[in-house]
mmCIF file of C-alpha atoms and ligand atoms in Angstrom:
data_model
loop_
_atom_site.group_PDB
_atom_site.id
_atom_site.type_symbol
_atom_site.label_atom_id
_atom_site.label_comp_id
_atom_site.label_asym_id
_atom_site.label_seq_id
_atom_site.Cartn_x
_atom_site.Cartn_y
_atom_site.Cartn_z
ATOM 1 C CA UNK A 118 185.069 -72.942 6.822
ATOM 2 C CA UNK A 119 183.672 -70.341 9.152
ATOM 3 C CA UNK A 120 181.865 -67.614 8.117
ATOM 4 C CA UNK A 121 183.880 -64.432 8.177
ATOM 5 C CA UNK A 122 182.155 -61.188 9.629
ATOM 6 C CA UNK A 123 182.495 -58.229 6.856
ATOM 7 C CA UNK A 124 183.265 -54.783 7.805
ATOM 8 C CA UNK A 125 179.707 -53.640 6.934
ATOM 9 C CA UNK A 126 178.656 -56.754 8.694
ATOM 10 C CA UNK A 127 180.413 -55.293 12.358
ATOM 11 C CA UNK A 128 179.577 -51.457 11.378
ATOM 12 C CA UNK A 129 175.425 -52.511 11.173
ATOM 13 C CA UNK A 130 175.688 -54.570 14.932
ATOM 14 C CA UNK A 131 177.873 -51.843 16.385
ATOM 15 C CA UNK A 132 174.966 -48.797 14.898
ATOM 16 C CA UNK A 133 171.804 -50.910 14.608
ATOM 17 C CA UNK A 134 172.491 -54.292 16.981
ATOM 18 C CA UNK A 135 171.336 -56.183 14.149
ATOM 19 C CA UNK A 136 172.593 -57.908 10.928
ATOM 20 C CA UNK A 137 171.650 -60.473 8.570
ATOM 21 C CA UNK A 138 174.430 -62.928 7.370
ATOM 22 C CA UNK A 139 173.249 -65.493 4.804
ATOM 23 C CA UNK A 140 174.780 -68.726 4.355
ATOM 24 C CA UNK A 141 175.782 -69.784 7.894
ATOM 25 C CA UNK A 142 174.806 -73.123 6.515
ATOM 26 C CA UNK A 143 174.978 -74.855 3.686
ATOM 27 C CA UNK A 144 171.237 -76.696 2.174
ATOM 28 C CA UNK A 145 172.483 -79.938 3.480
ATOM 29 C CA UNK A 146 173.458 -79.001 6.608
ATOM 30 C CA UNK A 147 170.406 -77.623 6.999
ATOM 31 C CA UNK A 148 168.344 -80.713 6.134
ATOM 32 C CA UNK A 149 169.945 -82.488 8.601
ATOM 33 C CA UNK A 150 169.081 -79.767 11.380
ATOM 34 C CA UNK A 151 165.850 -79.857 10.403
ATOM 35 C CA UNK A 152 165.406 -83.566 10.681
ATOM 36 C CA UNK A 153 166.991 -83.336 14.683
ATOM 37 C CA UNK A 154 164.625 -80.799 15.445
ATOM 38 C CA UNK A 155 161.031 -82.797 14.252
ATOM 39 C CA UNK A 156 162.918 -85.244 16.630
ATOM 40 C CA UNK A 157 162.755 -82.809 19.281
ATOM 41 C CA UNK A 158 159.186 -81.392 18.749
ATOM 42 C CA UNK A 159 158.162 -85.314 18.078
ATOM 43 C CA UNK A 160 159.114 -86.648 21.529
ATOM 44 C CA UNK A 161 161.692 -88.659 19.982
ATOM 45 C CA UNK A 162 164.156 -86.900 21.940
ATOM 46 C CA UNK A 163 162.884 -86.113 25.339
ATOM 47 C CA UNK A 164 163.224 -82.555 26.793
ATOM 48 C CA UNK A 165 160.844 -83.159 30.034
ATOM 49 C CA UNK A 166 160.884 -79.098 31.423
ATOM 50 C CA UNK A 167 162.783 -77.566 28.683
ATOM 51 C CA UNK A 168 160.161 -77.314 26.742
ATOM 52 C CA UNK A 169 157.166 -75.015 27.142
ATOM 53 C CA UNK A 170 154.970 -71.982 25.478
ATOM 54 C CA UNK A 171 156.618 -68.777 24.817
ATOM 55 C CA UNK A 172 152.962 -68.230 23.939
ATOM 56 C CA UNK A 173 152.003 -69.127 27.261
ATOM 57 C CA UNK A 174 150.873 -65.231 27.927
ATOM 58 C CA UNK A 175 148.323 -65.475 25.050
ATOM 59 C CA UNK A 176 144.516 -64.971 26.306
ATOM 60 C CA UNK A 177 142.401 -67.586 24.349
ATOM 61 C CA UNK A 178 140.014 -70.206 25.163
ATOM 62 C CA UNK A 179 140.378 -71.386 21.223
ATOM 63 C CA UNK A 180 141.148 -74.635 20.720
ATOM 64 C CA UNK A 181 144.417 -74.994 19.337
ATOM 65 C CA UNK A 182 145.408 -77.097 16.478
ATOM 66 C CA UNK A 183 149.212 -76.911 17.715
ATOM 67 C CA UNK A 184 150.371 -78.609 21.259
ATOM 68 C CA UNK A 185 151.661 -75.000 22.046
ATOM 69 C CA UNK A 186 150.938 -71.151 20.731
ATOM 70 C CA UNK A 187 155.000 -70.353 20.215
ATOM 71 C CA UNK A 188 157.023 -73.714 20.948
ATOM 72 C CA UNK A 189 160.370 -73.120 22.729
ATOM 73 C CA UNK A 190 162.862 -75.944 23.652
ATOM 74 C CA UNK A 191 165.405 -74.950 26.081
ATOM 75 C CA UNK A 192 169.091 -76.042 25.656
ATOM 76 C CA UNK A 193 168.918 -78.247 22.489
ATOM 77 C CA UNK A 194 172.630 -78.945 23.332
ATOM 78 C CA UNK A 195 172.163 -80.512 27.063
ATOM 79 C CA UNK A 196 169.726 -83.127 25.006
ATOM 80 C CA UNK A 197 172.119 -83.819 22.663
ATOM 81 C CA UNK A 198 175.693 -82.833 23.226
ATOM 82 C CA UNK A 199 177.320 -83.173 20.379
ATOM 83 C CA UNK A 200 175.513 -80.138 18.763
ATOM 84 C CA UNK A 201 178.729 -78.397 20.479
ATOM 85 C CA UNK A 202 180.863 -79.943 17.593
ATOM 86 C CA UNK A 203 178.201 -79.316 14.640
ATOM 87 C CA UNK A 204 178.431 -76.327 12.267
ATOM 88 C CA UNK A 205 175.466 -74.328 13.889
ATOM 89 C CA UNK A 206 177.496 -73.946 17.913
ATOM 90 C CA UNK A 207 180.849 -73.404 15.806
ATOM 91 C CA UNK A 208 179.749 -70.745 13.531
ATOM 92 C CA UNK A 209 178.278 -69.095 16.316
ATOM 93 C CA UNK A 210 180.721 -68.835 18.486
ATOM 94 C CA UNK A 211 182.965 -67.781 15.459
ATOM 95 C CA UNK A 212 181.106 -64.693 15.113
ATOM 96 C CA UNK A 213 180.547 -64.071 18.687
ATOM 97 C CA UNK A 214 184.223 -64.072 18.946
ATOM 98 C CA UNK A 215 185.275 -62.077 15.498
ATOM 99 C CA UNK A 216 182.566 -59.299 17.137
ATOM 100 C CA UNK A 217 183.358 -59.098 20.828
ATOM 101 C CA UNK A 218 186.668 -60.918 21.215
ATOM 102 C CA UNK A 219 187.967 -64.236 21.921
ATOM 103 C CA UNK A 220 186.475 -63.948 25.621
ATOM 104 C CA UNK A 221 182.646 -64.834 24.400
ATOM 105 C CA UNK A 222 181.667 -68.303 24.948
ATOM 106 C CA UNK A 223 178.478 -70.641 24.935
ATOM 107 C CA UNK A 224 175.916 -69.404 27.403
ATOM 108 C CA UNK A 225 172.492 -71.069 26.052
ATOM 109 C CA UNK A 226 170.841 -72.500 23.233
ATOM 110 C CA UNK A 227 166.671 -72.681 22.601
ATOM 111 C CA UNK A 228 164.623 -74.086 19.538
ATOM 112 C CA UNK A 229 161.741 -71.778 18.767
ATOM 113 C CA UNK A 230 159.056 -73.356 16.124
ATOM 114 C CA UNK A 231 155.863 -71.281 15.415
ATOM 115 C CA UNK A 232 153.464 -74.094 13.595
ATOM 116 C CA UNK A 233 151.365 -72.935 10.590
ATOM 117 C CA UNK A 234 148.163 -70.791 11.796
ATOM 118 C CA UNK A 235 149.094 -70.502 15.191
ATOM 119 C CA UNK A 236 149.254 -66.586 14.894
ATOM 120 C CA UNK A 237 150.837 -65.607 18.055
ATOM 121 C CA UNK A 238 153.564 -63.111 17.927
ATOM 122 C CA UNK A 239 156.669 -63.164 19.786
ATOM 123 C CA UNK A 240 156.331 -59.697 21.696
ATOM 124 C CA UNK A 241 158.538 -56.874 21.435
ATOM 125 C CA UNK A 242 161.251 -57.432 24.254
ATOM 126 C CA UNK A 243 165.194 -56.858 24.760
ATOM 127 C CA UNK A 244 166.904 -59.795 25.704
ATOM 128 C CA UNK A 245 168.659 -58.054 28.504
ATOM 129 C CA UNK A 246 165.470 -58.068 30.434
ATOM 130 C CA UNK A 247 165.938 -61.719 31.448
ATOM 131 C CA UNK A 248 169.282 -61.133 32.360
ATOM 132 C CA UNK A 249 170.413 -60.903 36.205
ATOM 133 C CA UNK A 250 172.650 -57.295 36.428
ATOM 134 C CA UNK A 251 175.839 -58.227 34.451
ATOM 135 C CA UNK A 252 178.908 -55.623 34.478
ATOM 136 C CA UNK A 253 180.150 -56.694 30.818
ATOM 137 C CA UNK A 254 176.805 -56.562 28.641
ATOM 138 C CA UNK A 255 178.529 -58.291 25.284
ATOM 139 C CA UNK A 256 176.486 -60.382 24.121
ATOM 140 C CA UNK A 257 175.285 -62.218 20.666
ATOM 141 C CA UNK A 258 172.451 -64.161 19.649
ATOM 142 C CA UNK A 259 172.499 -65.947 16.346
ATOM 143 C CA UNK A 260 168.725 -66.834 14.775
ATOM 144 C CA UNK A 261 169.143 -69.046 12.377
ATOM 145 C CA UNK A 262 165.890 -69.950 10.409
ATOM 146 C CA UNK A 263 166.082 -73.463 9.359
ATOM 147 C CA UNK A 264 163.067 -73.093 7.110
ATOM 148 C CA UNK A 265 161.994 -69.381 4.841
ATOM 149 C CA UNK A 266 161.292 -66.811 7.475
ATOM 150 C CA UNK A 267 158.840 -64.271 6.147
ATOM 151 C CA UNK A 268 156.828 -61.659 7.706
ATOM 152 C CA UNK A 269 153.867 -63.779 7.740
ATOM 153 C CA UNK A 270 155.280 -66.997 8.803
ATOM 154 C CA UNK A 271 157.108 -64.902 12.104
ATOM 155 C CA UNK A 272 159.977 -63.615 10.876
ATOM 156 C CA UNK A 273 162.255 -61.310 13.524
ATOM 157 C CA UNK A 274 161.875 -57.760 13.562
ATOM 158 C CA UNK A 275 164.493 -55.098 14.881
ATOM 159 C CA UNK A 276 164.284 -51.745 15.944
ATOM 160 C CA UNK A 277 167.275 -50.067 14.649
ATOM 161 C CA UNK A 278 169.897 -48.521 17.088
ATOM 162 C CA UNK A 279 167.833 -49.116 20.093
ATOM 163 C CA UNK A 280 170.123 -50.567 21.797
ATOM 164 C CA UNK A 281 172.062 -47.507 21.957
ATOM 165 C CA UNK A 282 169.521 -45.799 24.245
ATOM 166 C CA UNK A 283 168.254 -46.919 27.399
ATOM 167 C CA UNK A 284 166.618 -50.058 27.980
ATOM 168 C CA UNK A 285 162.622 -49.827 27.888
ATOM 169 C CA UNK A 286 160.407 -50.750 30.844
ATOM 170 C CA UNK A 287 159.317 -54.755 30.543
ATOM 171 C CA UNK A 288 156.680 -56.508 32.359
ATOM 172 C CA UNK A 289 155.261 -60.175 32.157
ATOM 173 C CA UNK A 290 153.373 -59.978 28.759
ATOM 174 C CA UNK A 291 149.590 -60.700 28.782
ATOM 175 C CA UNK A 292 148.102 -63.529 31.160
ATOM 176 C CA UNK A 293 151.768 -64.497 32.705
ATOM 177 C CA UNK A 294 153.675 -67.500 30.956
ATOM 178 C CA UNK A 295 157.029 -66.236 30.977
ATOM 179 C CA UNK A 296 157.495 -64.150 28.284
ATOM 180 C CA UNK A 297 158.270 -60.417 28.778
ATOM 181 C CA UNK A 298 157.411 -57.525 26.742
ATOM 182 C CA UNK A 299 158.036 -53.572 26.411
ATOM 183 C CA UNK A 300 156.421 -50.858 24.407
ATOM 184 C CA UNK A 301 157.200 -50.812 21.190
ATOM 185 C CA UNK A 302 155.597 -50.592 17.486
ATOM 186 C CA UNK A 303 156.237 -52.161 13.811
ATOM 187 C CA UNK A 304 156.447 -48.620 12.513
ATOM 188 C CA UNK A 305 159.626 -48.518 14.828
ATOM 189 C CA UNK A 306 160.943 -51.469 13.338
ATOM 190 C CA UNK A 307 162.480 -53.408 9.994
ATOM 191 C CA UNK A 308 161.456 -56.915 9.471
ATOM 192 C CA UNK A 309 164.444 -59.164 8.540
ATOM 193 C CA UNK A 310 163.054 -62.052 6.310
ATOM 194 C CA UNK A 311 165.600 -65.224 5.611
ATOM 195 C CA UNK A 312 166.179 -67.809 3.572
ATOM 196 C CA UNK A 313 166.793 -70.955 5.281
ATOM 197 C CA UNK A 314 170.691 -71.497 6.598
ATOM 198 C CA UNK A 315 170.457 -68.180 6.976
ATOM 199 C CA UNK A 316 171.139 -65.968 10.207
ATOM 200 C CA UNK A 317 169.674 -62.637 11.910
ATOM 201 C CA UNK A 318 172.795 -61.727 14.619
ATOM 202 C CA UNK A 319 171.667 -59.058 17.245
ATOM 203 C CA UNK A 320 173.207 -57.723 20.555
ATOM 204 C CA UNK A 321 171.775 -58.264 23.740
ATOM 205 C CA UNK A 322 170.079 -54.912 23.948
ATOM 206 C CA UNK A 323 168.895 -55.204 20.227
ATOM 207 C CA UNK A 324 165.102 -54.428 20.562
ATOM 208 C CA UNK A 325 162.690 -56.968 18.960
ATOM 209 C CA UNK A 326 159.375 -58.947 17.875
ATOM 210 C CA UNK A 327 158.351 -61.430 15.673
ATOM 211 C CA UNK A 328 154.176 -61.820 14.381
ATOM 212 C CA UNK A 329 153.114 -64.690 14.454
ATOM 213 C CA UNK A 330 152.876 -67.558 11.916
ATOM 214 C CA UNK A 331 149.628 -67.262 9.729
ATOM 215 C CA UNK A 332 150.702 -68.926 6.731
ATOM 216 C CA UNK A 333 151.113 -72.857 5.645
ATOM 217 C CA UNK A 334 154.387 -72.988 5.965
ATOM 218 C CA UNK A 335 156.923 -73.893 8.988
ATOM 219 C CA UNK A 336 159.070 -71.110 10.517
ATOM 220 C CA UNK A 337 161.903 -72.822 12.877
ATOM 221 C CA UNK A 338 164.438 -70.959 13.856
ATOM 222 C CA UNK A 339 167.850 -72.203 15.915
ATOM 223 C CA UNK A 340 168.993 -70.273 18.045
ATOM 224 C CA UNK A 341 172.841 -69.680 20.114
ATOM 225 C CA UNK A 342 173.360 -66.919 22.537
ATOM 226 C CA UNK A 343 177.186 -66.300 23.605
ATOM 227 C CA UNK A 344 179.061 -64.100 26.108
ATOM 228 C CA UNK A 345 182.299 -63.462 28.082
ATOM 229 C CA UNK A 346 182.973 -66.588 29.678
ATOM 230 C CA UNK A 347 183.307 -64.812 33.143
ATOM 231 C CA UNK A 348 179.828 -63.065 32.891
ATOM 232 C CA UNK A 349 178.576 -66.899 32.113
ATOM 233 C CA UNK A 350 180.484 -67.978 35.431
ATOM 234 C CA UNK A 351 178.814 -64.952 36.764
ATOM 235 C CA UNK A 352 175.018 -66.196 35.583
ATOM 236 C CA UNK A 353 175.584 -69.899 36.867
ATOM 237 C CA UNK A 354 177.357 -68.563 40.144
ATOM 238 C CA UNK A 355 173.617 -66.874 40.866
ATOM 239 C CA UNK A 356 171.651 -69.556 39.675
ATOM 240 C CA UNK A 357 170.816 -68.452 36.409
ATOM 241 C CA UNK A 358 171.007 -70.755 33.441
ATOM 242 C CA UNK A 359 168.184 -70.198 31.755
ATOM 243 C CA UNK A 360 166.551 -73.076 32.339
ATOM 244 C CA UNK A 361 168.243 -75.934 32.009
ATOM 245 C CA UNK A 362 167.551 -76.486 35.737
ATOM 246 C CA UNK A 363 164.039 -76.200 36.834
ATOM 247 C CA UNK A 364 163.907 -72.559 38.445
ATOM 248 C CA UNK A 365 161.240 -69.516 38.032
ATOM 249 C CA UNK A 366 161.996 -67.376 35.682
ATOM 250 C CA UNK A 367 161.155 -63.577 36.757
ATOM 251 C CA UNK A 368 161.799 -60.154 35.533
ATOM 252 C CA UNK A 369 165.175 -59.818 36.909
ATOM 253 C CA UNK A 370 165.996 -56.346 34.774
ATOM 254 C CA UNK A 371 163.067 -54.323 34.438
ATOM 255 C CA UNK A 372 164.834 -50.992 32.222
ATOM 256 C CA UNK A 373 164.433 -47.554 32.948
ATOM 257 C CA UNK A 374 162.166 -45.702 30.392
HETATM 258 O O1 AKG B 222 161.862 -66.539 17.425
HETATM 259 C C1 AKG B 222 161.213 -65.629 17.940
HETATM 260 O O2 AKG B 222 160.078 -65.352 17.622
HETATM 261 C C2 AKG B 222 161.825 -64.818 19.050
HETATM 262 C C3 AKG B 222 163.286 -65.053 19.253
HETATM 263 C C4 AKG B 222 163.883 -64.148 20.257
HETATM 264 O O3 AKG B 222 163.242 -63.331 20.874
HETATM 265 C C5 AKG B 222 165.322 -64.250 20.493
HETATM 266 O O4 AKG B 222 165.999 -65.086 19.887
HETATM 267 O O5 AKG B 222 165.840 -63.456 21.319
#
Protein backbone atom coordinates (compact mmCIF):
# COMPACT_ATOMS: atom_id res chain seq x y z
CA UNK A 1 0.00 0.00 0.00
CA UNK A 2 1.37 3.41 -0.80
CA UNK A 3 1.05 6.14 1.25
CA UNK A 4 -1.57 8.56 0.06
CA UNK A 5 -0.71 12.41 0.17
CA UNK A 6 -3.68 14.31 2.21
CA UNK A 7 -4.99 17.54 1.13
CA UNK A 8 -3.35 19.32 4.11
CA UNK A 9 -0.40 17.20 3.29
CA UNK A 10 -0.11 19.06 -0.59
CA UNK A 11 -1.52 22.57 0.85
CA UNK A 12 1.77 22.65 3.61
CA UNK A 13 4.52 21.69 0.46
CA UNK A 14 2.75 24.02 -1.94
CA UNK A 15 2.85 27.22 1.18
CA UNK A 16 5.77 26.03 3.32
CA UNK A 17 7.92 23.36 0.92
CA UNK A 18 7.84 21.16 3.76
CA UNK A 19 5.72 18.36 5.37
CA UNK A 20 6.01 15.60 7.69
CA UNK A 21 4.24 12.26 6.74
CA UNK A 22 4.58 9.51 9.37
CA UNK A 23 4.44 5.99 8.61
CA UNK A 24 6.15 5.70 5.20
CA UNK A 25 7.33 2.50 6.75
CA UNK A 26 6.23 0.09 8.75
CA UNK A 27 8.76 -1.02 12.22
CA UNK A 28 9.84 -4.00 10.28
CA UNK A 29 10.58 -2.55 7.29
CA UNK A 30 12.49 -0.35 8.98
CA UNK A 31 14.66 -2.89 10.83
CA UNK A 32 15.59 -4.30 7.84
CA UNK A 33 16.79 -0.80 6.36
CA UNK A 34 18.60 -0.28 9.16
CA UNK A 35 20.49 -3.51 9.08
CA UNK A 36 21.56 -2.65 4.99
CA UNK A 37 22.75 0.54 6.01
CA UNK A 38 25.42 -0.67 9.13
CA UNK A 39 26.35 -2.80 6.00
CA UNK A 40 27.08 0.22 4.16
CA UNK A 41 28.82 2.34 6.89
CA UNK A 42 30.66 -1.19 7.90
CA UNK A 43 32.46 -1.75 4.58
CA UNK A 44 30.46 -4.72 4.05
CA UNK A 45 29.14 -3.22 1.05
CA UNK A 46 31.72 -1.24 -0.73
CA UNK A 47 30.97 2.35 -1.92
CA UNK A 48 34.79 3.31 -2.94
CA UNK A 49 34.03 7.43 -3.87
CA UNK A 50 30.49 7.59 -2.90
CA UNK A 51 31.18 8.01 0.28
CA UNK A 52 32.71 11.04 1.96
CA UNK A 53 32.20 13.99 4.77
CA UNK A 54 29.41 16.33 4.36
CA UNK A 55 31.34 17.58 7.38
CA UNK A 56 34.29 17.90 5.39
CA UNK A 57 34.02 21.99 5.76
CA UNK A 58 34.30 21.67 9.58
CA UNK A 59 37.60 23.50 11.05
CA UNK A 60 38.99 21.12 13.80
CA UNK A 61 42.18 19.55 14.58
CA UNK A 62 40.09 17.30 17.34
CA UNK A 63 40.47 13.96 17.11
CA UNK A 64 37.44 12.37 16.08
CA UNK A 65 35.87 9.39 17.57
CA UNK A 66 33.76 8.88 14.21
CA UNK A 67 35.60 7.95 10.67
CA UNK A 68 33.76 11.16 9.39
CA UNK A 69 32.07 14.56 11.02
CA UNK A 70 28.52 14.07 8.87
CA UNK A 71 28.75 10.61 6.88
CA UNK A 72 27.13 10.75 3.41
CA UNK A 73 26.92 7.72 1.00
CA UNK A 74 26.11 8.61 -2.45
CA UNK A 75 23.60 6.50 -4.51
CA UNK A 76 22.74 3.65 -2.04
CA UNK A 77 20.80 2.24 -5.08
CA UNK A 78 23.88 1.92 -7.73
CA UNK A 79 25.45 -0.40 -4.70
CA UNK A 80 22.62 -2.32 -4.44
CA UNK A 81 19.99 -2.21 -7.10
CA UNK A 82 17.30 -3.73 -5.95
CA UNK A 83 16.53 -0.87 -3.44
CA UNK A 84 14.53 0.34 -6.73
CA UNK A 85 11.90 -2.44 -5.92
CA UNK A 86 11.89 -1.94 -1.93
CA UNK A 87 9.23 0.12 -0.12
CA UNK A 88 11.55 3.20 0.59
CA UNK A 89 12.26 4.09 -3.79
CA UNK A 90 8.41 3.13 -4.27
CA UNK A 91 6.89 5.27 -1.71
CA UNK A 92 8.94 7.94 -2.85
CA UNK A 93 8.32 8.11 -6.07
CA UNK A 94 4.55 7.67 -5.11
CA UNK A 95 4.53 10.93 -3.54
CA UNK A 96 6.76 12.62 -5.92
CA UNK A 97 4.25 11.70 -8.45
CA UNK A 98 0.74 12.33 -6.38
CA UNK A 99 2.60 16.07 -5.81
CA UNK A 100 4.08 17.04 -9.15
CA UNK A 101 2.59 14.58 -11.62
CA UNK A 102 3.31 11.35 -13.13
CA UNK A 103 6.42 13.01 -15.02
CA UNK A 104 8.82 12.89 -11.69
CA UNK A 105 11.16 10.09 -11.63
CA UNK A 106 14.34 8.78 -9.69
CA UNK A 107 17.16 11.28 -9.92
CA UNK A 108 19.49 10.29 -6.77
CA UNK A 109 19.60 8.65 -3.60
CA UNK A 110 22.32 9.43 -0.48
CA UNK A 111 22.57 7.85 3.13
CA UNK A 112 23.35 10.55 5.65
CA UNK A 113 24.36 9.10 9.33
CA UNK A 114 25.48 11.68 11.99
CA UNK A 115 27.24 9.23 14.80
CA UNK A 116 26.59 10.06 18.50
CA UNK A 117 28.79 13.22 19.69
CA UNK A 118 29.96 14.16 16.49
CA UNK A 119 28.20 17.65 16.78
CA UNK A 120 28.50 18.99 13.38
CA UNK A 121 25.51 20.53 11.85
CA UNK A 122 24.35 20.15 8.44
CA UNK A 123 24.38 23.96 7.32
CA UNK A 124 21.57 25.91 6.24
CA UNK A 125 21.44 25.43 2.32
CA UNK A 126 18.66 25.04 -0.55
CA UNK A 127 19.07 22.12 -2.49
CA UNK A 128 18.76 24.02 -5.69
CA UNK A 129 22.18 25.38 -5.16
CA UNK A 130 23.81 22.15 -6.39
CA UNK A 131 21.69 22.04 -9.19
CA UNK A 132 23.00 22.99 -12.86
CA UNK A 133 20.15 25.79 -14.31
CA UNK A 134 17.05 23.54 -14.85
CA UNK A 135 13.86 25.13 -16.71
CA UNK A 136 11.25 22.82 -14.72
CA UNK A 137 12.37 23.25 -10.91
CA UNK A 138 9.84 20.28 -9.49
CA UNK A 139 11.44 18.58 -7.38
CA UNK A 140 11.01 16.28 -4.02
CA UNK A 141 13.22 14.96 -1.52
CA UNK A 142 11.95 12.41 0.92
CA UNK A 143 14.12 12.18 4.50
CA UNK A 144 13.27 9.37 5.99
CA UNK A 145 14.83 8.88 9.54
CA UNK A 146 15.41 5.29 10.08
CA UNK A 147 16.16 5.83 13.75
CA UNK A 148 14.23 8.94 16.33
CA UNK A 149 15.28 12.22 14.85
CA UNK A 150 15.33 14.87 17.53
CA UNK A 151 16.70 18.24 17.72
CA UNK A 152 19.67 17.08 19.48
CA UNK A 153 20.47 14.02 17.63
CA UNK A 154 20.26 16.36 14.01
CA UNK A 155 16.99 16.44 13.19
CA UNK A 156 15.99 18.68 9.80
CA UNK A 157 14.95 22.08 10.15
CA UNK A 158 12.81 24.19 7.58
CA UNK A 159 12.30 27.64 7.03
CA UNK A 160 8.75 28.04 6.20
CA UNK A 161 7.68 29.42 2.72
CA UNK A 162 11.13 30.24 1.69
CA UNK A 163 11.00 28.74 -1.14
CA UNK A 164 8.53 31.09 -2.37
CA UNK A 165 11.04 33.97 -2.45
CA UNK A 166 14.20 34.13 -4.13
CA UNK A 167 16.91 31.82 -3.66
CA UNK A 168 19.67 33.08 -1.05
CA UNK A 169 23.32 33.62 -1.96
CA UNK A 170 25.45 30.12 -1.20
CA UNK A 171 29.07 29.70 -0.99
CA UNK A 172 31.37 26.63 -0.09
CA UNK A 173 30.71 26.40 3.74
CA UNK A 174 33.73 26.76 6.10
CA UNK A 175 37.25 25.18 5.09
CA UNK A 176 35.85 23.72 1.53
CA UNK A 177 34.60 19.96 1.55
CA UNK A 178 31.70 20.23 -0.55
CA UNK A 179 29.02 21.31 1.32
CA UNK A 180 27.33 24.69 0.60
CA UNK A 181 25.69 27.05 2.83
CA UNK A 182 23.55 30.44 2.85
CA UNK A 183 22.54 32.85 5.54
CA UNK A 184 20.10 31.81 7.52
CA UNK A 185 19.05 31.45 11.41
CA UNK A 186 17.06 28.83 13.77
CA UNK A 187 14.82 31.70 14.79
CA UNK A 188 13.81 31.57 10.98
CA UNK A 189 13.12 28.08 11.18
CA UNK A 190 10.81 24.98 12.70
CA UNK A 191 12.57 21.87 13.61
CA UNK A 192 10.72 18.73 12.34
CA UNK A 193 11.54 15.83 14.82
CA UNK A 194 10.49 12.03 13.62
CA UNK A 195 9.87 8.93 14.71
CA UNK A 196 11.60 6.32 12.88
CA UNK A 197 9.74 5.13 9.36
CA UNK A 198 8.87 8.36 9.36
CA UNK A 199 9.41 11.10 6.52
CA UNK A 200 10.19 15.03 6.28
CA UNK A 201 9.15 15.77 2.24
CA UNK A 202 10.47 19.24 1.04
CA UNK A 203 10.76 20.96 -2.44
CA UNK A 204 13.83 21.70 -4.00
CA UNK A 205 13.91 25.31 -2.95
CA UNK A 206 12.74 24.36 0.66
CA UNK A 207 15.39 26.18 2.84
CA UNK A 208 17.17 24.05 5.51
CA UNK A 209 19.69 22.81 8.37
CA UNK A 210 20.10 20.20 10.61
CA UNK A 211 22.53 20.61 14.25
CA UNK A 212 24.43 18.26 14.75
CA UNK A 213 24.22 14.98 16.74
CA UNK A 214 25.20 15.54 20.50
CA UNK A 215 23.33 12.90 22.06
CA UNK A 216 23.89 8.86 22.48
CA UNK A 217 21.75 7.95 20.15
CA UNK A 218 22.00 7.25 16.17
CA UNK A 219 20.27 9.66 13.74
CA UNK A 220 20.23 7.95 10.05
CA UNK A 221 18.25 9.26 7.76
CA UNK A 222 17.44 7.75 3.95
CA UNK A 223 17.11 9.81 1.66
CA UNK A 224 15.29 9.88 -2.35
CA UNK A 225 15.26 12.95 -4.44
CA UNK A 226 12.87 12.78 -7.67
CA UNK A 227 12.13 14.99 -10.70
CA UNK A 228 10.68 15.25 -14.25
CA UNK A 229 12.29 12.61 -16.04
CA UNK A 230 13.37 15.09 -18.85
CA UNK A 231 15.09 17.57 -16.37
CA UNK A 232 17.00 14.15 -15.14
CA UNK A 233 17.93 13.54 -18.95
CA UNK A 234 18.77 17.14 -18.80
CA UNK A 235 21.31 16.69 -15.52
CA UNK A 236 23.04 13.46 -17.03
CA UNK A 237 23.14 15.11 -20.63
CA UNK A 238 25.62 17.87 -18.74
CA UNK A 239 27.38 15.59 -16.68
CA UNK A 240 25.68 15.96 -13.59
CA UNK A 241 24.70 12.97 -11.51
CA UNK A 242 25.57 13.79 -8.40
CA UNK A 243 28.17 11.72 -7.93
CA UNK A 244 27.84 8.54 -8.86
CA UNK A 245 30.70 9.22 -11.32
CA UNK A 246 33.77 10.72 -9.93
CA UNK A 247 33.41 14.56 -10.94
CA UNK A 248 33.96 17.98 -8.80
CA UNK A 249 31.25 19.12 -7.38
CA UNK A 250 31.04 23.15 -7.52
CA UNK A 251 28.57 25.81 -6.84
CA UNK A 252 26.79 25.59 -10.03
CA UNK A 253 23.65 28.00 -8.77
CA UNK A 254 24.82 30.57 -6.56
CA UNK A 255 21.00 32.58 -5.84
CA UNK A 256 20.41 36.06 -6.01
CA UNK A 257 19.88 37.69 -2.52
O1 LIG B 1 20.50 15.00 6.82
C1 LIG B 1 20.93 16.16 6.88
O2 LIG B 1 21.46 16.63 7.85
C2 LIG B 1 20.82 17.04 5.66
C3 LIG B 1 19.96 16.49 4.57
C4 LIG B 1 19.77 17.44 3.45
O3 LIG B 1 20.28 18.53 3.42
C5 LIG B 1 18.90 17.02 2.35
O4 LIG B 1 18.38 15.90 2.36
O5 LIG B 1 18.70 17.84 1.42
Amino acid sequence: MTVELTADQVKALDDDGFVRVDKVLTPEQVERYAELYEAFLSGAISTGHLRGDLGGHVDDEAEMDAPEHITQIMWPSACVPVLHDAPLHVQSLAMAQQYSGDDMTFDFDMLIDKLPHTDTSTPWHQDMAYWIKLPDIRSLSVWTALDEATVDNGCMWYVPGAHRKPMRRHWEAGKGGGALECEAKEEEGVPVPLPPGSAVLHVGAALHYSRGNTTESRRRAFIINCRPKTMVDLERSEGMDHGLTENVRKVRNEGEA
